[in-house]
C-alpha angles and dihedrals in degrees: 000000000000140000111222139220139138096286132096130249110239124211125190111237100185131303112345095348119117122175121196117217110211106208110194109234113031130349119236127234100199124106126194119235134170124250130228115294093018100292122173112283122278133200124243131179118266108206120229092243093055093047086053095048088048093051093047088047090056092046093053093049102053132046099256103179096088086069096051092084090066090032094053089040083058100050090048091056095046107031115031106235130217141182123258118241118266095246091053089053095049088046092052086053100048086044096057106050089142118094092211093049092052089049087053097048093049092048087050090054093046088058092045095050094050093055093039089055088060109039103026122214149206110294096218095044112112117260098221094055089053091057096038103038109020094036094030092225095141094118086052102056119069121223091253093051085047094050093051089048096047096088091052129093129194092268090067095046095113091044096049087049092050094045084049099049091043090048087049092054091049090056094048087053089048085054094051093252123130111242087196104051093123094046108118115266092247090068095049099083121132126238119242123238091257090054090048092058095046092051089050088063088044099049086047092062102035140066102272093189092056094039092052091043092052096038095052090046089055089048092046103045108014108050104065096107099183092052096039102039094153097035105040125127107230126231096237096054109111112249094231094061091039096057096042092050091041090055093041089056091054090046092240120146117264115272117262113260096358090142087075093057099104110240095221086075105098136197090257085076099043098105092051087047092050088055092048091049092052094047087050096051088058090064 
C-alpha cells in the first residue's frame, strides 16, 4: 500500500496543525487524496523535499523544546554521546558570528535530533552527512553552517545542539534581547550585590564554559513546571546541588570549584546568574 523511504507521513489535524506519524521501520511517503467526483482515496507519492518542508513548517509553528528531554534520552540510549573538544567548540562559536546563521544551525540540529531519536545511527558517522544526505537538508544548510558542523559526528549531536542553543542565547544577550523572556516568572529573580560578589569568586575558580552550558540547559529544559510536573527543577533548589546532580545524571565529571558556590543561591536566580557568567567570561 505504501512506498517507503526515510521520511514521515503527515496528517492534517485541523487548521495549522500537522501531526507526524513515525512508523518503524520505515516511514511511508505516500499520502491519500480523493479523486474527482468524490471517488475512493488513492495514494500519490509525497516527495522527500515536500516531507521535509512540512516537517520544518511544523517545527516553526510549535514550541518543540518541551519534548527534547525524551528526544535526548532516546538519542543517548541509541547513539552513545560525547562532548566536542574545546578547540572545536571554540571554532564553532567563532565560525557562527551571524545571529541568522546560528538560528539556522539550531533549527537544523533540532530537526536532526528529532529524526535521530527515532531512527538511531552510527556514532562515528559525520553529522553533516546525516543532515544533508540522509535527511536531504542540503538546501536548508548554508556554507557557513556546514563548515562549523563539519567536525561533529552523530555522537556529538546532543552536545552540538546544547552548544548552539547556548551560543544563540549569548548572541541574543549581546543584541540587547532577553534569551529567557519565556522563562516562568518564578525563575526570573535578581541576584543581590552580596551574591554577585560571591559569584565572582566562584567564577574565577571554575570552568566558566561548562557552567554556562549546563546552567543554560537546565533553564531551557528543566524549568517549565506545567510541562514537566514530575521532572521539573524547582525554583527553591540551590544551584550548587542542582548542577552537581544534573552533571551526575549525564555521567559528566563534577564542575571544578563547585564547592565554593554558595548554597543559598537558588535556581530562581539562575537566569541572572547565567547572564552574569556570560559577561564574566568576556573579561
